[in-house]
Amino acid sequence: RWFTHFYVVSVLWNGFLLICLFRAEFLGEPLPSWIQDMHHAFGRDSQSKDMGNEHFSALLVLLLLWLHSCRRLAECLWTSVFSSGVIHIVQYCFGLGYYIAVGSTVLCQVPTNVRNGKKLSVQICWYHVIGVMMYIWASLHQHRCLAILANLRKSRSGKVVSLSHSVPFGDWFESISCPHYFAELLIYVSMAITLGIHNVTWWCVVMYVLFNQALAAVLCHEFYQKNFSSYPTHRKAFIPLVF
């Protein structure tokens, strides 16, 4: 339940960054001076030209990241049913920092000419379309899977009747133990595609999400196997038919 705090921070912080970038993109206003300093600190000034359509790609990815945070916050508040599990203080602090850093990472992909007060034209490319479609597809499945998990602890009337663990069925649960983690990976991959596929920085973010979610999925998979003798043997932990 403490993950709710992460999404509150993400909605507020990344929403603020989104507004700043939107105003720079469409109103021709320069980004705040402290954001310009952040660009300089990370060496963004060394790039003297606009590499492709990065300005609109970054704006779109920041929007997707903000929408993802809004949806996850709503699910934490009104969909998920949490047990009495706790989170380590180090993990909690890291999570807060992560959602601040990840939005800032997107903003650092913006070409230098955006913050010179220059309006930029919007050019929708094929990778924007593919990335957004994949994002919507993965988000829908993640929501369905989270709803399935929540319903295991609710009666048909929607009242919470148990906080114990049960074996989930339906949607991607038929193939893997943790489809919501797999969907999280696909969401970040969709953002990498939206950025134009070639963005090495965001692929590093994807690799972090891959290992983070894979570890959580393996631990969850082992829990199911240990506590439920009739657990489906054909299910993988994280990636269908693979891992």
Short mmCIF file of C-alpha atoms in Angstrom, two decimals:
data_model
loop_
_atom_site.label_atom_id
_atom_site.label_comp_id
_atom_site.label_asym_id
_atom_site.label_seq_id
_atom_site.Cartn_x
_atom_site.Cartn_y
_atom_site.Cartn_z
CA ARG A 1 0.00 0.00 0.00
CA TRP A 2 2.98 2.31 0.48
CA PHE A 3 3.55 2.23 -3.28
CA THR A 4 0.69 4.72 -3.35
CA HIS A 5 3.14 7.37 -2.18
CA PHE A 6 5.36 6.70 -5.19
CA TYR A 7 2.54 7.42 -7.60
CA VAL A 8 1.42 10.54 -5.74
CA VAL A 9 4.96 11.92 -6.11
CA SER A 10 5.11 10.83 -9.74
CA VAL A 11 1.78 12.41 -10.67
CA LEU A 12 2.76 15.72 -9.09
CA TRP A 13 6.39 15.87 -10.19
CA ASN A 14 6.06 14.45 -13.69
CA GLY A 15 2.89 16.46 -14.20
CA PHE A 16 4.90 19.59 -13.41
CA LEU A 17 7.65 18.58 -15.85
CA LEU A 18 5.02 17.82 -18.48
CA ILE A 19 3.55 21.31 -18.14
CA CYS A 20 7.01 22.88 -18.44
CA LEU A 21 7.83 20.90 -21.55
CA PHE A 22 4.39 21.53 -23.06
CA ARG A 23 4.80 25.28 -22.64
CA ALA A 24 8.24 25.13 -24.22
CA GLU A 25 6.97 22.98 -27.08
CA PHE A 26 3.81 24.84 -28.05
CA LEU A 27 4.09 28.29 -26.48
CA GLY A 28 7.75 28.90 -27.23
CA GLU A 29 8.61 29.59 -23.59
CA PRO A 30 12.08 28.63 -22.30
CA LEU A 31 12.34 25.86 -19.75
CA PRO A 32 13.02 27.02 -16.15
CA SER A 33 16.64 27.95 -15.46
CA TRP A 34 17.15 25.06 -13.03
CA ILE A 35 16.08 22.61 -15.73
CA GLN A 36 18.55 24.24 -18.10
CA ASP A 37 21.23 23.79 -15.45
CA MET A 38 20.27 20.14 -15.18
CA HIS A 39 20.67 19.78 -18.95
CA HIS A 40 24.09 21.35 -18.71
CA ALA A 41 25.13 19.11 -15.81
CA PHE A 42 24.27 16.00 -17.82
CA GLY A 43 26.08 17.20 -20.92
CA ARG A 44 23.03 17.91 -23.05
CA ASP A 45 24.63 21.17 -24.20
CA SER A 46 27.21 19.16 -26.11
CA GLN A 47 24.55 18.31 -28.69
CA SER A 48 24.23 21.30 -30.97
CA LYS A 49 21.46 20.08 -33.20
CA ASP A 50 18.04 18.49 -32.97
CA MET A 51 18.53 14.76 -33.47
CA GLY A 52 15.44 13.80 -35.40
CA ASN A 53 12.11 14.38 -33.69
CA GLU A 54 13.30 14.05 -30.10
CA HIS A 55 11.43 17.10 -28.80
CA PHE A 56 7.97 15.73 -29.54
CA SER A 57 9.02 12.18 -28.63
CA ALA A 58 10.11 13.31 -25.17
CA LEU A 59 6.87 15.22 -24.68
CA LEU A 60 4.85 12.17 -25.67
CA VAL A 61 6.83 9.82 -23.40
CA LEU A 62 6.50 12.21 -20.46
CA LEU A 63 2.74 12.27 -21.09
CA LEU A 64 2.62 8.45 -21.18
CA LEU A 65 4.66 8.26 -17.98
CA TRP A 66 2.30 10.70 -16.25
CA LEU A 67 -0.80 8.82 -17.44
CA HIS A 68 0.75 5.56 -16.24
CA SER A 69 1.32 7.09 -12.81
CA CYS A 70 -2.25 8.42 -12.70
CA ARG A 71 -3.68 5.00 -13.54
CA ARG A 72 -1.50 3.20 -11.01
CA LEU A 73 -2.44 5.72 -8.33
CA ALA A 74 -6.13 5.19 -9.08
CA GLU A 75 -5.65 1.41 -8.93
CA CYS A 76 -3.86 1.66 -5.59
CA LEU A 77 -6.68 3.77 -4.17
CA TRP A 78 -9.75 2.05 -5.62
CA THR A 79 -8.85 -1.31 -7.17
CA SER A 80 -6.11 -3.17 -5.31
CA VAL A 81 -6.66 -4.89 -1.97
CA PHE A 82 -3.44 -4.85 0.01
CA SER A 83 -2.35 -7.22 2.74
CA SER A 84 -0.47 -6.15 5.87
CA GLY A 85 2.91 -6.46 4.17
CA VAL A 86 5.54 -3.81 4.87
CA ILE A 87 8.29 -2.18 2.82
CA HIS A 88 11.89 -1.59 3.84
CA ILE A 89 12.79 2.06 4.43
CA VAL A 90 15.64 1.87 1.90
CA GLN A 91 13.31 0.51 -0.78
CA TYR A 92 10.77 3.19 0.09
CA CYS A 93 13.27 6.03 -0.27
CA PHE A 94 14.65 4.54 -3.47
CA GLY A 95 11.16 4.30 -4.94
CA LEU A 96 10.46 7.95 -4.24
CA GLY A 97 13.76 8.94 -5.83
CA TYR A 98 13.17 6.71 -8.83
CA TYR A 99 9.93 8.37 -9.90
CA ILE A 100 11.56 11.78 -9.60
CA ALA A 101 14.61 10.67 -11.58
CA VAL A 102 12.74 8.86 -14.34
CA GLY A 103 10.77 11.97 -15.38
CA SER A 104 13.92 14.05 -15.25
CA THR A 105 15.59 11.46 -17.46
CA VAL A 106 12.93 11.97 -20.12
CA LEU A 107 13.34 15.72 -19.93
CA CYS A 108 17.09 15.40 -20.42
CA GLN A 109 16.42 13.83 -23.83
CA VAL A 110 15.02 17.12 -25.12
CA PRO A 111 17.27 18.87 -27.68
CA THR A 112 18.88 22.12 -26.61
CA ASN A 113 16.90 24.28 -29.05
CA VAL A 114 13.64 23.72 -27.12
CA ARG A 115 14.79 25.85 -24.21
CA ASN A 116 15.84 28.74 -26.42
CA GLY A 117 12.20 29.77 -26.69
CA LYS A 118 11.80 28.37 -30.19
CA LYS A 119 8.48 26.82 -31.18
CA LEU A 120 8.85 23.40 -32.74
CA SER A 121 6.59 21.72 -35.23
CA VAL A 122 4.94 18.43 -34.30
CA GLN A 123 5.78 15.52 -36.57
CA ILE A 124 4.07 12.22 -35.78
CA CYS A 125 6.29 9.32 -36.87
CA TRP A 126 5.64 5.62 -37.25
CA TYR A 127 7.41 4.79 -33.99
CA HIS A 128 5.10 7.16 -32.10
CA VAL A 129 2.07 5.24 -33.36
CA ILE A 130 3.55 1.83 -32.61
CA GLY A 131 4.79 2.91 -29.18
CA VAL A 132 1.44 4.40 -28.11
CA MET A 133 -0.51 1.37 -29.37
CA MET A 134 1.79 -0.98 -27.46
CA TYR A 135 1.47 1.24 -24.37
CA ILE A 136 -2.34 1.09 -24.48
CA TRP A 137 -2.32 -2.67 -25.05
CA ALA A 138 0.06 -3.38 -22.16
CA SER A 139 -1.75 -0.94 -19.84
CA LEU A 140 -5.11 -2.59 -20.47
CA HIS A 141 -3.73 -6.02 -19.66
CA GLN A 142 -1.96 -4.75 -16.56
CA HIS A 143 -5.21 -3.24 -15.28
CA ARG A 144 -7.13 -6.44 -15.98
CA CYS A 145 -4.56 -8.53 -14.13
CA LEU A 146 -4.53 -6.20 -11.13
CA ALA A 147 -8.32 -6.36 -11.06
CA ILE A 148 -8.17 -10.17 -11.11
CA LEU A 149 -5.80 -10.13 -8.13
CA ALA A 150 -8.04 -7.71 -6.25
CA ASN A 151 -11.18 -9.75 -6.94
CA LEU A 152 -9.58 -12.79 -5.30
CA ARG A 153 -10.04 -10.97 -2.01
CA LYS A 154 -13.54 -9.65 -2.67
CA SER A 155 -17.02 -11.13 -2.70
CA ARG A 156 -19.27 -10.84 -5.72
CA SER A 157 -20.73 -7.69 -4.21
CA GLY A 158 -17.27 -6.11 -4.14
CA LYS A 159 -16.74 -6.33 -0.39
CA VAL A 160 -13.29 -7.33 0.87
CA VAL A 161 -13.64 -10.71 2.57
CA SER A 162 -10.04 -11.92 2.80
CA LEU A 163 -6.44 -10.73 2.72
CA SER A 164 -4.97 -14.16 2.06
CA HIS A 165 -3.27 -15.23 -1.17
CA SER A 166 -5.05 -17.35 -3.78
CA VAL A 167 -4.16 -18.68 -7.21
CA PRO A 168 -5.27 -16.22 -9.94
CA PHE A 169 -6.73 -17.32 -13.28
CA GLY A 170 -7.69 -15.46 -16.44
CA ASP A 171 -6.04 -13.13 -18.95
CA TRP A 172 -2.23 -13.47 -18.95
CA PHE A 173 -2.33 -15.40 -15.68
CA GLU A 174 -2.95 -18.49 -17.80
CA SER A 175 0.65 -18.26 -19.09
CA ILE A 176 2.69 -16.59 -16.36
CA SER A 177 2.53 -16.03 -12.62
CA CYS A 178 3.12 -12.27 -12.71
CA PRO A 179 1.61 -10.76 -15.86
CA HIS A 180 1.30 -7.35 -14.19
CA TYR A 181 5.11 -7.27 -13.90
CA PHE A 182 5.49 -8.36 -17.51
CA ALA A 183 3.05 -5.65 -18.58
CA GLU A 184 5.14 -3.09 -16.66
CA LEU A 185 8.16 -4.10 -18.73
CA LEU A 186 6.16 -3.81 -21.96
CA ILE A 187 5.01 -0.33 -20.95
CA TYR A 188 8.60 0.84 -20.57
CA VAL A 189 9.56 -0.85 -23.84
CA SER A 190 6.71 1.02 -25.53
CA MET A 191 8.18 4.27 -24.23
CA ALA A 192 11.57 3.30 -25.64
CA ILE A 193 9.93 2.77 -29.02
CA THR A 194 8.13 6.10 -28.73
CA LEU A 195 11.48 7.82 -28.15
CA GLY A 196 12.61 6.47 -31.50
CA ILE A 197 14.12 3.11 -30.49
CA HIS A 198 17.69 4.45 -30.71
CA ASN A 199 17.69 6.20 -27.31
CA VAL A 200 20.36 4.37 -25.29
CA THR A 201 19.55 6.21 -22.05
CA TRP A 202 15.96 4.98 -21.97
CA TRP A 203 16.99 1.44 -22.85
CA CYS A 204 19.08 1.54 -19.66
CA VAL A 205 15.85 2.39 -17.81
CA VAL A 206 14.19 -0.57 -19.55
CA MET A 207 17.02 -2.87 -18.43
CA TYR A 208 16.55 -1.71 -14.83
CA VAL A 209 12.81 -2.42 -15.04
CA LEU A 210 13.54 -5.82 -16.61
CA PHE A 211 15.80 -7.02 -13.79
CA ASN A 212 13.70 -5.41 -11.07
CA GLN A 213 10.43 -6.92 -12.25
CA ALA A 214 12.01 -10.27 -13.14
CA LEU A 215 13.38 -10.65 -9.62
CA ALA A 216 10.01 -9.81 -8.08
CA ALA A 217 8.29 -12.24 -10.47
CA VAL A 218 10.65 -15.11 -9.60
CA LEU A 219 10.08 -14.60 -5.88
CA CYS A 220 6.32 -14.48 -6.40
CA HIS A 221 6.42 -17.58 -8.66
CA GLU A 222 8.36 -19.52 -6.03
CA PHE A 223 5.83 -18.44 -3.40
CA TYR A 224 2.96 -19.82 -5.48
CA GLN A 225 4.76 -23.10 -6.09
CA LYS A 226 5.66 -23.49 -2.43
CA ASN A 227 2.24 -22.71 -0.99
CA PHE A 228 -0.11 -24.24 -3.59
CA SER A 229 0.54 -27.88 -4.45
CA SER A 230 -1.89 -27.79 -7.36
CA TYR A 231 -0.33 -24.69 -8.93
CA PRO A 232 -0.31 -24.99 -12.76
CA THR A 233 3.07 -26.39 -13.78
CA HIS A 234 2.98 -24.91 -17.29
CA ARG A 235 3.10 -21.34 -16.02
CA LYS A 236 6.33 -19.43 -16.35
CA ALA A 237 7.31 -16.73 -13.86
CA PHE A 238 7.71 -13.61 -15.97
CA ILE A 239 7.80 -13.99 -19.75
CA PRO A 240 5.36 -16.36 -21.50
CA LEU A 241 6.99 -19.59 -22.74
CA VAL A 242 10.46 -18.21 -21.97
CA PHE A 243 11.16 -17.37 -18.31
#
